[in-house]
Amino acid sequence: MGGLSGFNTGWKCLKEYIDDTEDLINIKLGNVQNKLIKFELLLTAATFLATVFAVVTTVFGMNFEDEVFDEPNRFHWAVSMSAVLCGVLYICFLLYFKHKKVFPL
């Protein structure tokens, strides 16, 4: 029976080692997943603001009559202002994420 108890002890140590390795791998995978989610959050915010910018420029591409479209400078002004606004909103998103400690910036 002495040989079996040594085998049993070795088996338990091996099982604990495998369980600890599984836990370590799960922790590392969770960490990578959290980083990907944070990066996805940044990309989603950027995509949202790019869509807002695209909507503004699309309105100027429509074929309907309005006095807003009579002067070419109004197009440049509207596109410039929407680009600045989108940039400011993205910076606000970043500051909000930093304030909520979503990720360090």
XYZ file of N, CA and C in Angstrom:
315
model
N 0.816 -1.197 0.000
C 0.000 0.000 0.000
C 0.860 1.261 0.000
N 2.099 1.132 0.445
C 2.975 2.296 0.493
C 3.208 2.884 -0.882
N 3.292 2.055 -1.903
C 3.499 2.535 -3.263
C 2.293 3.263 -3.807
N 1.116 2.805 -3.422
C -0.107 3.458 -3.905
C -0.304 4.825 -3.278
N 0.069 4.985 -2.008
C -0.105 6.296 -1.370
C 0.841 7.320 -1.997
N 2.044 6.883 -2.372
C 2.969 7.787 -3.066
C 2.440 8.169 -4.436
N 1.862 7.210 -5.128
C 1.266 7.474 -6.436
C 0.092 8.435 -6.296
N -0.724 8.206 -5.248
C -1.892 9.046 -5.012
C -1.463 10.478 -4.695
N -0.414 10.635 -3.885
C 0.094 11.967 -3.549
C 0.620 12.665 -4.800
N 1.378 11.942 -5.603
C 1.888 12.519 -6.850
C 0.761 12.896 -7.793
N -0.271 12.081 -7.849
C -1.432 12.352 -8.696
C -2.144 13.625 -8.243
N -2.285 13.790 -6.908
C -2.946 14.992 -6.377
C -2.118 16.234 -6.677
N -0.793 16.135 -6.537
C 0.079 17.277 -6.847
C -0.027 17.650 -8.323
N -0.047 16.650 -9.182
C -0.173 16.900 -10.615
C -1.515 17.540 -10.939
N -2.588 17.075 -10.299
C -3.911 17.653 -10.525
C -3.951 19.104 -10.058
N -3.348 19.408 -8.897
C -3.297 20.788 -8.411
C -2.500 21.667 -9.368
N -1.397 21.133 -9.882
C -0.585 21.882 -10.828
C -1.382 22.188 -12.093
N -2.125 21.233 -12.585
C -2.954 21.442 -13.777
C -4.048 22.465 -13.487
N -4.685 22.373 -12.328
C -5.732 23.336 -11.962
C -5.157 24.744 -11.841
N -3.974 24.866 -11.220
C -3.344 26.179 -11.091
C -2.977 26.750 -12.459
N -2.511 25.886 -13.347
C -2.177 26.336 -14.700
C -3.431 26.794 -15.439
N -4.520 26.078 -15.285
C -5.796 26.493 -15.891
C -6.233 27.846 -15.357
N -6.122 28.038 -14.049
C -6.504 29.319 -13.451
C -5.648 30.452 -13.998
N -4.341 30.222 -14.119
C -3.445 31.245 -14.652
C -3.800 31.589 -16.094
N -4.077 30.583 -16.891
C -4.452 30.823 -18.290
C -5.766 31.592 -18.362
N -6.729 31.251 -17.522
C -8.010 31.968 -17.514
C -7.830 33.415 -17.093
N -6.943 33.672 -16.129
C -6.677 35.049 -15.704
C -6.049 35.836 -16.843
N -5.074 35.233 -17.522
C -4.426 35.926 -18.642
C -5.407 36.171 -19.785
N -6.251 35.193 -20.077
C -7.254 35.378 -21.132
C -8.253 36.469 -20.761
N -8.649 36.516 -19.491
C -9.547 37.572 -19.028
C -8.916 38.938 -19.166
N -7.619 39.031 -18.871
C -6.910 40.297 -19.002
C -6.861 40.748 -20.457
N -6.559 39.830 -21.357
C -6.525 40.159 -22.787
C -7.915 40.556 -23.273
N -8.940 39.860 -22.810
C -10.310 40.178 -23.210
C -10.695 41.575 -22.728
N -10.306 41.939 -21.515
C -10.604 43.278 -21.003
C -9.916 44.346 -21.833
N -8.674 44.106 -22.234
C -7.961 45.072 -23.072
C -8.648 45.224 -24.424
N -9.104 44.116 -24.992
C -9.805 44.182 -26.278
C -11.124 44.937 -26.163
N -11.822 44.750 -25.062
C -13.091 45.459 -24.856
C -12.843 46.957 -24.735
N -11.783 47.342 -24.038
C -11.450 48.766 -23.908
C -11.101 49.364 -25.265
N -10.327 48.632 -26.055
C -9.971 49.108 -27.387
C -11.212 49.211 -28.267
N -12.112 48.245 -28.140
C -13.363 48.268 -28.898
C -14.206 49.479 -28.513
N -14.171 49.854 -27.245
C -14.911 51.025 -26.783
C -14.388 52.288 -27.455
N -13.072 52.416 -27.564
C -12.487 53.563 -28.256
C -12.879 53.578 -29.729
N -12.822 52.422 -30.369
C -13.186 52.357 -31.784
C -14.669 52.649 -32.004
N -15.506 52.202 -31.090
C -16.942 52.464 -31.213
C -17.229 53.952 -31.091
N -16.571 54.616 -30.147
C -16.755 56.062 -29.994
C -16.282 56.794 -31.246
N -15.142 56.387 -31.796
C -14.630 57.022 -33.009
C -15.556 56.774 -34.196
N -16.090 55.575 -34.304
C -17.010 55.253 -35.398
C -18.294 56.058 -35.292
N -18.795 56.213 -34.078
C -20.003 57.014 -33.870
C -19.776 58.449 -34.328
N -18.654 59.028 -33.948
C -18.386 60.414 -34.326
C -18.110 60.546 -35.824
N -17.495 59.551 -36.421
C -17.295 59.586 -37.873
C -18.634 59.522 -38.598
N -19.581 58.795 -38.030
C -20.920 58.717 -38.615
C -21.626 60.059 -38.529
N -21.480 60.741 -37.407
C -22.075 62.074 -37.266
C -21.492 63.008 -38.320
N -20.182 62.962 -38.503
C -19.524 63.788 -39.512
C -20.023 63.432 -40.911
N -20.194 62.148 -41.182
C -20.677 61.712 -42.497
C -22.101 62.185 -42.754
N -22.926 62.213 -41.721
C -24.313 62.681 -41.884
C -24.324 64.155 -42.271
N -23.478 64.948 -41.632
C -23.436 66.381 -41.953
C -23.007 66.587 -43.399
N -21.977 65.893 -43.829
C -21.535 66.062 -45.215
C -22.531 65.473 -46.211
N -23.278 64.457 -45.811
C -24.288 63.865 -46.690
C -25.440 64.825 -46.940
N -25.799 65.585 -45.925
C -26.884 66.559 -46.088
C -26.526 67.555 -47.184
N -25.255 67.947 -47.254
C -24.847 68.880 -48.294
C -24.764 68.213 -49.666
N -24.761 66.914 -49.724
C -24.738 66.214 -51.000
C -26.119 65.922 -51.558
N -27.168 66.217 -50.801
C -28.534 65.956 -51.254
C -28.929 66.946 -52.349
N -29.842 66.530 -53.174
C -30.302 67.368 -54.283
C -31.628 68.031 -53.947
N -31.633 68.926 -52.999
C -32.832 69.712 -52.730
C -32.433 71.169 -52.548
N -33.394 72.019 -52.759
C -33.154 73.462 -52.755
C -33.306 74.033 -51.349
N -32.329 74.824 -50.955
C -32.392 75.560 -49.698
C -31.362 76.675 -49.788
N -31.637 77.772 -49.114
C -30.720 78.911 -49.182
C -29.393 78.626 -48.486
N -29.354 77.633 -47.638
C -28.101 77.280 -46.966
C -27.066 76.806 -47.978
N -27.517 76.187 -49.057
C -26.612 75.597 -50.030
C -26.200 76.567 -51.132
N -26.678 77.806 -51.087
C -26.378 78.752 -52.156
C -24.920 79.211 -52.142
N -24.339 79.369 -50.981
C -22.953 79.831 -50.885
C -22.014 78.650 -50.631
N -20.940 78.540 -51.413
C -19.998 77.428 -51.218
C -19.266 77.506 -49.869
N -19.095 78.710 -49.352
C -18.385 78.850 -48.075
C -19.157 78.221 -46.922
N -20.452 78.153 -47.053
C -21.250 77.532 -45.985
C -20.940 76.042 -45.867
N -20.669 75.397 -47.001
C -20.288 73.984 -46.960
C -18.977 73.811 -46.200
N -17.982 74.617 -46.539
C -16.689 74.514 -45.863
C -16.825 74.829 -44.377
N -17.632 75.826 -44.069
C -17.837 76.192 -42.667
C -18.520 75.050 -41.904
N -19.554 74.482 -42.503
C -20.289 73.407 -41.829
C -19.417 72.164 -41.652
N -18.645 71.820 -42.669
C -17.772 70.651 -42.562
C -16.676 70.897 -41.533
N -16.103 72.088 -41.540
C -15.056 72.413 -40.558
C -15.602 72.383 -39.142
N -16.774 72.978 -38.956
C -17.355 73.015 -37.605
C -17.734 71.611 -37.132
N -18.260 70.793 -38.034
C -18.619 69.435 -37.615
C -17.371 68.612 -37.315
N -16.291 68.827 -38.058
C -15.035 68.118 -37.772
C -14.481 68.536 -36.415
N -14.511 69.832 -36.135
C -14.039 70.321 -34.834
C -14.926 69.782 -33.720
N -16.232 69.811 -33.929
C -17.160 69.305 -32.914
C -16.938 67.812 -32.656
N -16.738 67.043 -33.716
C -16.477 65.608 -33.542
C -15.168 65.376 -32.798
N -14.150 66.163 -33.099
C -12.880 66.047 -32.382
C -13.025 66.381 -30.909
N -13.767 67.450 -30.619
C -13.993 67.840 -29.221
C -14.802 66.770 -28.492
N -15.817 66.226 -29.146
C -16.610 65.162 -28.520
C -15.776 63.913 -28.253
N -14.861 63.582 -29.166
C -13.999 62.416 -28.942
C -13.077 62.648 -27.747
N -12.546 63.851 -27.630
C -11.722 64.185 -26.466
C -12.561 64.120 -25.199
N -13.814 64.563 -25.275
C -14.709 64.459 -24.112
C -14.955 62.996 -23.741
N -15.134 62.129 -24.748
C -15.270 60.695 -24.475
C -14.031 60.168 -23.750
N -12.847 60.555 -24.248
C -11.608 60.090 -23.625
C -11.491 60.572 -22.185
N -11.842 61.832 -21.942
C -11.790 62.360 -20.575
C -12.807 61.672 -19.676
N -13.976 61.375 -20.216
C -14.988 60.656 -19.435
C -14.500 59.254 -19.079
N -13.886 58.576 -20.057
C -13.350 57.241 -19.789
C -12.246 57.300 -18.742
N -11.441 58.357 -18.807
C -10.370 58.510 -17.813
C -10.964 58.782 -16.438
N -12.000 59.624 -16.389
C -12.646 59.951 -15.111
C -13.287 58.720 -14.485
N -13.921 57.889 -15.297
C -14.568 56.671 -14.804
C -13.565 55.529 -14.611
N -12.300 55.795 -14.920
C -11.215 54.815 -14.765
C -11.476 53.546 -15.574
N -12.012 53.748 -16.782
C -12.215 52.617 -17.683
C -10.854 52.081 -18.115
N -9.945 52.999 -18.421
C -8.565 52.622 -18.707
C -7.683 53.838 -18.483
N -6.415 53.615 -18.143
C -5.517 54.754 -17.906
C -5.111 55.407 -19.222
N -5.179 56.719 -19.256
C -4.766 57.462 -20.447
C -3.611 58.363 -20.110
